Amino acid sequence: MDSSVFFGISTVAYILAMITYITYIAFKKHGVGVAATTITITGFVCQTLAILLRWKEFYDISQMGILRSVPITNLYESLIFFVWCLILGYLVVEFKYKNRSFGAFVTPVAGLALAFIDISGMSKEIQPLVPALQSNWLLVHVIMSFISYATFALSFSTAMMYLIVTTERKTEASYIFWSVMLGIFVIVLGALGLDFLKFKVAGMKPEALIKSYLFKATFFSDSSIVSILSYIAAFVLLFVIWRYGYILKRIIETFNISASTLDEITYKSIAIGFPIFTLGGLIFGAIWADQAWGVYWSWDPKETWSLITWFVYAFYLHARLLRGWRGHKISVVAVLGFVAVIFTYLGVNLLLSGLHAYGGLE
Amino acid sequence: MAKSKDKNIIDRIWDFLASVKLAIIVFSLIALTSIIGTILEQQASPEKNIQVISKLFGESLAPTLYRIFDALGFMDMYHSWWFVTLLMLFAANLLVCSIDRFPSIWKLVKEPIKPLKEEHFKAIPIKREITLKGKTEKVKETVGSVLRSEGFKYSEASDPGGHQFYWEKGRYSRLGVYITHFSILVILVGALIGIFFGFKGFLNLPEGESFGVAFTKTGELTPAEISERRIIFNALEISGGDVSMAARKLGVEESHLTARMKKLGMMPLGFSIRCDDFDVSFYGRSDMPKEYSSLLTVIDNGKEVLKKRIEVNDPLRYKGITFYQSSYGIMPDSSSFLFIFRTTSKTGVSETLRVRQGEKFLIPGTNIEATVTDWSPALSFDKDGRAFTYSEMMNNPGAQLEINENGKTYKKWILERYPVTWRLQNGHIVELVDIWGAQYTGLQVRRDPGVWIVYLGCATMSVGLFIAFFMSHRRLWVRVTTEKGNTKVMVAASANKNREAFERKIDKMVALLKEGGK
Ligand code: HEM
């Protein structure tokens, strides 16, 4: 069997787990919870196997030694690895805090990330490494970056939950902030889905999809009617999420997690992620660039966005520890930190590449 | 009067620079403004950015916006005065803040833990109090043994009111934050040293040639300047990279020559470097490059002092200058190329030949005459069997031979990567080994005396962050006093990190004390 079979199983498992976790939250049946955990672990084991198999396949093709064949060198593989770290992190939290309710928030992220791989039509081919990527620094750089991204993803979900459960009025700035944030996530994913449908049906070449067709089915459509309708639909969606957001709050309140625990998890995951990101993301990245190109820092968009991310989390730490920011203010910073992470990871390749000449999904 | 007013202003500036509020403002300003530079392409041609701006704001506004943005320095914003000011403010903030707080932290770090006065127990974050029956002496023993079993290597002190056990761990971990902050300053200093005392240049070095300079400018030279550059370049080549000798050859002052070279973007290396071979290897038969490499020789004072094959992630260093493999290309004029063939006759006689285009040569062991009549860096054949060049890169080099065998003449393409093309009609083998002198290797050349300081700063920052986040300063005081025939045990503890975990440990200890006291 090859790796794609196991990747398929794990994607299905995470989506099933998502449904089961949501059912568990709705009915609070212990058996359902156990089932959800079991499915997640099954998915995790399959994904681990798949990664190992792909490693072996890559090794056979590249003939460059085990370490140079770790499958985390393109967008596809790195997303898979991100999901793997996220699920691992989640399972640790589930066992440590003996609470399954986060599952309903984490497994959708995993499922969506894997679905995004299909939607974007990014290349799944095993590609041998171009010379610049043949560096051991790159390996530790990528692995550590992703571990830190996963901890930041965790802090993002707990910070969002904190905001959702602690806001009371719809006119509160924090309420508007989280509902708009959530709305944008939903809208972007929905628009990507429509792009996918439109161009999959029209039979476009998948590699070209995101680069030249991002939001072409909706906001940037050639037909101005479609584009105006898309904006209207987006605003309606935002409004609905804002109007009925209290339903989410009710759901999270049934989790029996105190707001202060959420806040503590947010802080702790950032406190773990920050040093790993500094060392792996910034320092090892700089050393690699220095070895490969002779400049350790060149202000290219990817580097600059890593630096922005770093400053946002430095902001978080100092505001919290020294200025005593607590509650909504500090959670908003944690959410923005993860927005910077997403931009560092995907935005630079996908959005800025539409503006500039350099590549994205190859 | 005037003096104290002055002092006030200085004090105020100091307080401003030491404040964490400023740090938070600077963090957000750097983060927000940096975004601009990732949207507009930096140091790019105006057309590119006008295009980006019109995509974002519409065609009609683009030219005006471009002028405004350009005036604000957005097109090279990381070097603009206001961004550099922000970075300097950040560094000053960090420096002043650290100096400001250091004495109190240093006092804390220098002074070991002391017994706590009874009235201070209330002010400590974690506090427990239990009353145990029994003699104070016996309780003291119990406390001692419980503490030991929990791994607290305590000290003891007695005062008239009672007896105290105290313990601490990780006092020095308080320095982690300072190591981190200080490292950031070290990194910035290293970066500045690189900017002021280093250079970045490039060198397109043809196979077989040696250069004594690197170039720091590409465009923006007038034709007159280009020819001047050519003259200086030749003088340097004759003098083996020695600037004063080149100045004598040209009949000018050395200082004058140095100034002209600076103006023309020529950076003397102080030695010369030669490319003996450039090579690209591919994955199997594909055109996917696996490695680029150049065999480089350093010539200093007329002697070959260092030879190394560099690859993309493996540069060559000599006298503080580093040469990185960065690109490659093909020389425009093919008259100087050497075509290297290995011939094997049917009888097994094998020999290596080096010939130029148009030169007649005899295939050893035979009476077959051959001439190179054409060449291609990357040859392929179309449906009809016609040869065509599919890439400008040396992906699959080929040489066309005109072969004259017993009065019969025919043409044949020989491809480096396809052995089937090597066999001649009568079974002799002519293998194309290399077309030498056809390629140049593109080297990135850098001198950066600050890079080791940057790396040192990175290393200490990692250590500092590890200490700051994963180690904590934990303190514990246990005071035993006699109270109305019973014994009172007061516990106070603090931890500057992960207090919950320490609190759980303390609670476990208190529970053990209660058990032991029964
Ligand atoms: C991006 C640059 C910076 C980084 C990476 C950084 C990093 C850190 C870290 C990791 C901590 C410890 C946080 C913790 O204990 O959880 C800290 C604390 C602190 N930082 Fe920074 N910092 C930076 C810039 C600054 C600046 C510009 C100031 C100037 C005001 C500053 C002032 C402080 C202070 C006063 C503390 C608390 C020290 C203490 O506990 O005694 N930091 N910083």
mmCIF file with all atom_site columns, N, CA, C and O in Angstrom, chain B residues 274-287:
data_model
loop_
_atom_site.group_PDB
_atom_site.id
_atom_site.type_symbol
_atom_site.label_atom_id
_atom_site.label_alt_id
_atom_site.label_comp_id
_atom_site.label_asym_id
_atom_site.label_entity_id
_atom_site.label_seq_id
_atom_site.pdbx_PDB_ins_code
_atom_site.Cartn_x
_atom_site.Cartn_y
_atom_site.Cartn_z
_atom_site.occupancy
_atom_site.B_iso_or_equiv
_atom_site.pdbx_formal_charge
_atom_site.auth_seq_id
_atom_site.auth_comp_id
_atom_site.auth_asym_id
_atom_site.auth_atom_id
_atom_site.pdbx_PDB_model_num
ATOM 1  N N  . ARG B 1 274 ? 39.785 31.342 -9.277  1.00 0.00 ? 274 ARG B N  1
ATOM 2  C CA . ARG B 1 274 ? 39.647 30.758 -10.606 1.00 0.00 ? 274 ARG B CA 1
ATOM 3  C C  . ARG B 1 274 ? 38.619 29.636 -10.570 1.00 0.00 ? 274 ARG B C  1
ATOM 4  O O  . ARG B 1 274 ? 38.532 28.885 -9.599  1.00 0.00 ? 274 ARG B O  1
ATOM 5  N N  . CYS B 1 275 ? 37.838 29.575 -11.651 1.00 0.00 ? 275 CYS B N  1
ATOM 6  C CA . CYS B 1 275 ? 36.886 28.463 -11.758 1.00 0.00 ? 275 CYS B CA 1
ATOM 7  C C  . CYS B 1 275 ? 37.490 27.415 -12.695 1.00 0.00 ? 275 CYS B C  1
ATOM 8  O O  . CYS B 1 275 ? 37.736 27.684 -13.864 1.00 0.00 ? 275 CYS B O  1
ATOM 9  N N  . ASP B 1 276 ? 37.756 26.230 -12.151 1.00 0.00 ? 276 ASP B N  1
ATOM 10 C CA . ASP B 1 276 ? 38.333 25.180 -12.983 1.00 0.00 ? 276 ASP B CA 1
ATOM 11 C C  . ASP B 1 276 ? 37.275 24.350 -13.684 1.00 0.00 ? 276 ASP B C  1
ATOM 12 O O  . ASP B 1 276 ? 37.539 23.740 -14.708 1.00 0.00 ? 276 ASP B O  1
ATOM 13 N N  . ASP B 1 277 ? 36.081 24.324 -13.087 1.00 0.00 ? 277 ASP B N  1
ATOM 14 C CA . ASP B 1 277 ? 35.026 23.513 -13.690 1.00 0.00 ? 277 ASP B CA 1
ATOM 15 C C  . ASP B 1 277 ? 33.698 23.913 -13.096 1.00 0.00 ? 277 ASP B C  1
ATOM 16 O O  . ASP B 1 277 ? 33.600 24.215 -11.911 1.00 0.00 ? 277 ASP B O  1
ATOM 17 N N  . PHE B 1 278 ? 32.685 23.950 -13.930 1.00 0.00 ? 278 PHE B N  1
ATOM 18 C CA . PHE B 1 278 ? 31.337 24.118 -13.401 1.00 0.00 ? 278 PHE B CA 1
ATOM 19 C C  . PHE B 1 278 ? 30.510 22.939 -13.876 1.00 0.00 ? 278 PHE B C  1
ATOM 20 O O  . PHE B 1 278 ? 30.635 22.493 -15.002 1.00 0.00 ? 278 PHE B O  1
ATOM 21 N N  . ASP B 1 279 ? 29.658 22.437 -12.978 1.00 0.00 ? 279 ASP B N  1
ATOM 22 C CA . ASP B 1 279 ? 28.939 21.223 -13.322 1.00 0.00 ? 279 ASP B CA 1
ATOM 23 C C  . ASP B 1 279 ? 27.529 21.242 -12.746 1.00 0.00 ? 279 ASP B C  1
ATOM 24 O O  . ASP B 1 279 ? 27.318 21.698 -11.621 1.00 0.00 ? 279 ASP B O  1
ATOM 25 N N  . VAL B 1 280 ? 26.566 20.772 -13.511 1.00 0.00 ? 280 VAL B N  1
ATOM 26 C CA . VAL B 1 280 ? 25.210 20.573 -13.008 1.00 0.00 ? 280 VAL B CA 1
ATOM 27 C C  . VAL B 1 280 ? 24.926 19.094 -13.069 1.00 0.00 ? 280 VAL B C  1
ATOM 28 O O  . VAL B 1 280 ? 25.187 18.461 -14.084 1.00 0.00 ? 280 VAL B O  1
ATOM 29 N N  . SER B 1 281 ? 24.407 18.534 -11.982 1.00 0.00 ? 281 SER B N  1
ATOM 30 C CA . SER B 1 281 ? 23.971 17.139 -12.086 1.00 0.00 ? 281 SER B CA 1
ATOM 31 C C  . SER B 1 281 ? 22.458 17.098 -11.988 1.00 0.00 ? 281 SER B C  1
ATOM 32 O O  . SER B 1 281 ? 21.839 17.979 -11.402 1.00 0.00 ? 281 SER B O  1
ATOM 33 N N  . PHE B 1 282 ? 21.875 16.077 -12.581 1.00 0.00 ? 282 PHE B N  1
ATOM 34 C CA . PHE B 1 282 ? 20.419 15.994 -12.659 1.00 0.00 ? 282 PHE B CA 1
ATOM 35 C C  . PHE B 1 282 ? 19.917 14.722 -11.999 1.00 0.00 ? 282 PHE B C  1
ATOM 36 O O  . PHE B 1 282 ? 20.663 13.767 -11.810 1.00 0.00 ? 282 PHE B O  1
ATOM 37 N N  . TYR B 1 283 ? 18.607 14.735 -11.667 1.00 0.00 ? 283 TYR B N  1
ATOM 38 C CA . TYR B 1 283 ? 17.987 13.516 -11.151 1.00 0.00 ? 283 TYR B CA 1
ATOM 39 C C  . TYR B 1 283 ? 17.732 12.588 -12.336 1.00 0.00 ? 283 TYR B C  1
ATOM 40 O O  . TYR B 1 283 ? 16.905 12.886 -13.193 1.00 0.00 ? 283 TYR B O  1
ATOM 41 N N  . GLY B 1 284 ? 18.446 11.514 -12.362 1.00 0.00 ? 284 GLY B N  1
ATOM 42 C CA . GLY B 1 284 ? 18.280 10.528 -13.429 1.00 0.00 ? 284 GLY B CA 1
ATOM 43 C C  . GLY B 1 284 ? 18.382 11.176 -14.795 1.00 0.00 ? 284 GLY B C  1
ATOM 44 O O  . GLY B 1 284 ? 19.290 11.948 -15.069 1.00 0.00 ? 284 GLY B O  1
ATOM 45 N N  . ARG B 1 285 ? 17.415 10.864 -15.678 1.00 0.00 ? 285 ARG B N  1
ATOM 46 C CA . ARG B 1 285 ? 17.401 11.425 -17.018 1.00 0.00 ? 285 ARG B CA 1
ATOM 47 C C  . ARG B 1 285 ? 16.610 12.721 -17.096 1.00 0.00 ? 285 ARG B C  1
ATOM 48 O O  . ARG B 1 285 ? 16.441 13.292 -18.150 1.00 0.00 ? 285 ARG B O  1
ATOM 49 N N  . SER B 1 286 ? 16.062 13.178 -15.932 1.00 0.00 ? 286 SER B N  1
ATOM 50 C CA . SER B 1 286 ? 15.167 14.333 -15.989 1.00 0.00 ? 286 SER B CA 1
ATOM 51 C C  . SER B 1 286 ? 15.979 15.618 -16.101 1.00 0.00 ? 286 SER B C  1
ATOM 52 O O  . SER B 1 286 ? 17.194 15.621 -16.035 1.00 0.00 ? 286 SER B O  1
ATOM 53 N N  . ASP B 1 287 ? 15.271 16.739 -16.285 1.00 0.00 ? 287 ASP B N  1
ATOM 54 C CA . ASP B 1 287 ? 15.936 18.027 -16.315 1.00 0.00 ? 287 ASP B CA 1
ATOM 55 C C  . ASP B 1 287 ? 15.850 18.714 -14.958 1.00 0.00 ? 287 ASP B C  1
ATOM 56 O O  . ASP B 1 287 ? 16.018 19.922 -14.840 1.00 0.00 ? 287 ASP B O  1
#
